[in-house]
Amino acid sequence: MISVSDLAKDVLMEALKASGVPADRGLRLKGGDDGMELCIDQPAEQDRVITYGDSTVLIIDIELDESIGEMVLEIAKQEGRHQIVLRRLSKNTTN
């Protein structure tokens, strides 16, 4: 399951607002040929919706969410710009 850092929620929300995206729409995370991609979409019944306040921020198809494993969507700052990073959480196991 994918989690989203508070900073990522804030940055994504600001980008959606600045682009004039209505509060009931958000960014859909989907698999593409070159990895993951984001596009503006409206949630469907089979989606997991991550909100920030009263607004939709991230939409993930439940099948993708379950198959992707434990990951966190974060924001990294590079060359003065925000960059979205999807990082797999390591599983520490001890024997």
Tab-separated table of C-alpha atoms in Angstrom:
chain	number	residue	atom	x	y	z
A	1	MET	CA	0.000	0.000	0.000
A	2	ILE	CA	1.221	3.481	-0.833
A	3	SER	CA	1.439	6.156	1.825
A	4	VAL	CA	1.933	9.863	1.152
A	5	SER	CA	4.099	12.159	3.275
A	6	ASP	CA	2.532	15.333	4.670
A	7	LEU	CA	4.905	17.467	2.596
A	8	ALA	CA	3.918	15.567	-0.561
A	9	LYS	CA	0.224	16.110	0.190
A	10	ASP	CA	0.870	19.819	0.676
A	11	VAL	CA	2.926	20.205	-2.521
A	12	LEU	CA	0.471	18.169	-4.621
A	13	MET	CA	-2.471	20.148	-3.225
A	14	GLU	CA	-0.810	23.466	-4.059
A	15	ALA	CA	-0.050	22.276	-7.604
A	16	LEU	CA	-3.647	21.148	-8.110
A	17	LYS	CA	-5.005	24.471	-6.806
A	18	ALA	CA	-2.594	26.496	-8.954
A	19	SER	CA	-3.754	24.528	-12.012
A	20	GLY	CA	-7.427	25.179	-11.228
A	21	VAL	CA	-8.271	21.513	-10.680
A	22	PRO	CA	-11.625	21.112	-8.842
A	23	ALA	CA	-11.495	19.681	-5.292
A	24	ASP	CA	-13.279	16.461	-6.364
A	25	ARG	CA	-10.494	15.618	-8.829
A	26	GLY	CA	-6.894	14.758	-8.094
A	27	LEU	CA	-3.784	13.108	-9.442
A	28	ARG	CA	-4.153	9.472	-10.455
A	29	LEU	CA	-1.088	7.277	-9.986
A	30	LYS	CA	-0.893	4.692	-12.719
A	31	GLY	CA	1.676	2.376	-14.214
A	32	GLY	CA	3.172	3.371	-17.535
A	33	ASP	CA	5.723	1.952	-19.949
A	34	ASP	CA	8.543	3.839	-18.218
A	35	GLY	CA	7.363	3.390	-14.639
A	36	MET	CA	4.703	5.309	-12.752
A	37	GLU	CA	2.975	8.433	-13.997
A	38	LEU	CA	0.449	10.952	-12.698
A	39	CYS	CA	-2.545	12.386	-14.529
A	40	ILE	CA	-5.553	14.431	-13.448
A	41	ASP	CA	-8.638	12.285	-12.979
A	42	GLN	CA	-11.792	11.778	-10.958
A	43	PRO	CA	-12.039	8.907	-8.451
A	44	ALA	CA	-14.036	5.813	-9.318
A	45	GLU	CA	-15.646	3.313	-6.967
A	46	GLN	CA	-12.697	0.873	-7.112
A	47	ASP	CA	-10.135	3.552	-6.147
A	48	ARG	CA	-8.347	4.397	-2.938
A	49	VAL	CA	-8.511	8.164	-2.480
A	50	ILE	CA	-6.015	10.153	-0.422
A	51	THR	CA	-7.312	13.535	0.642
A	52	TYR	CA	-5.815	16.680	2.121
A	53	GLY	CA	-8.424	18.683	3.961
A	54	ASP	CA	-11.583	18.412	1.893
A	55	SER	CA	-9.781	17.931	-1.423
A	56	THR	CA	-8.735	14.862	-3.377
A	57	VAL	CA	-4.963	14.721	-3.782
A	58	LEU	CA	-4.044	11.227	-4.972
A	59	ILE	CA	-6.129	8.492	-6.593
A	60	ILE	CA	-4.863	4.910	-6.764
A	61	ASP	CA	-6.658	1.937	-8.277
A	62	ILE	CA	-7.051	-0.569	-5.448
A	63	GLU	CA	-5.467	-3.383	-7.511
A	64	LEU	CA	-2.373	-1.257	-8.227
A	65	ASP	CA	-2.224	-0.201	-4.572
A	66	GLU	CA	-2.270	-3.815	-3.387
A	67	SER	CA	0.182	-5.098	-5.995
A	68	ILE	CA	2.784	-2.358	-5.618
A	69	GLY	CA	3.749	-3.224	-2.050
A	70	GLU	CA	4.775	-0.881	0.745
A	71	MET	CA	5.864	2.444	-0.740
A	72	VAL	CA	5.853	6.093	0.250
A	73	LEU	CA	5.335	9.047	-2.067
A	74	GLU	CA	7.605	11.869	-0.949
A	75	ILE	CA	8.945	15.189	-2.182
A	76	ALA	CA	12.643	15.777	-2.757
A	77	LYS	CA	14.061	19.191	-3.520
A	78	GLN	CA	16.583	19.177	-6.359
A	79	GLU	CA	18.053	22.223	-8.055
A	80	GLY	CA	15.503	24.466	-6.317
A	81	ARG	CA	12.513	22.470	-7.583
A	82	HIS	CA	10.268	19.899	-5.977
A	83	GLN	CA	10.456	16.402	-7.374
A	84	ILE	CA	8.009	13.585	-6.633
A	85	VAL	CA	9.737	10.441	-5.408
A	86	LEU	CA	8.120	7.030	-4.942
A	87	ARG	CA	10.311	5.047	-2.557
A	88	ARG	CA	9.925	1.395	-1.589
A	89	LEU	CA	9.952	0.852	2.158
A	90	SER	CA	12.516	-1.711	3.182
A	91	LYS	CA	11.386	-4.652	5.215
A	92	ASN	CA	13.727	-5.357	8.062
A	93	THR	CA	13.583	-8.989	8.982
A	94	THR	CA	15.527	-10.670	11.722
A	95	ASN	CA	16.078	-14.387	12.035
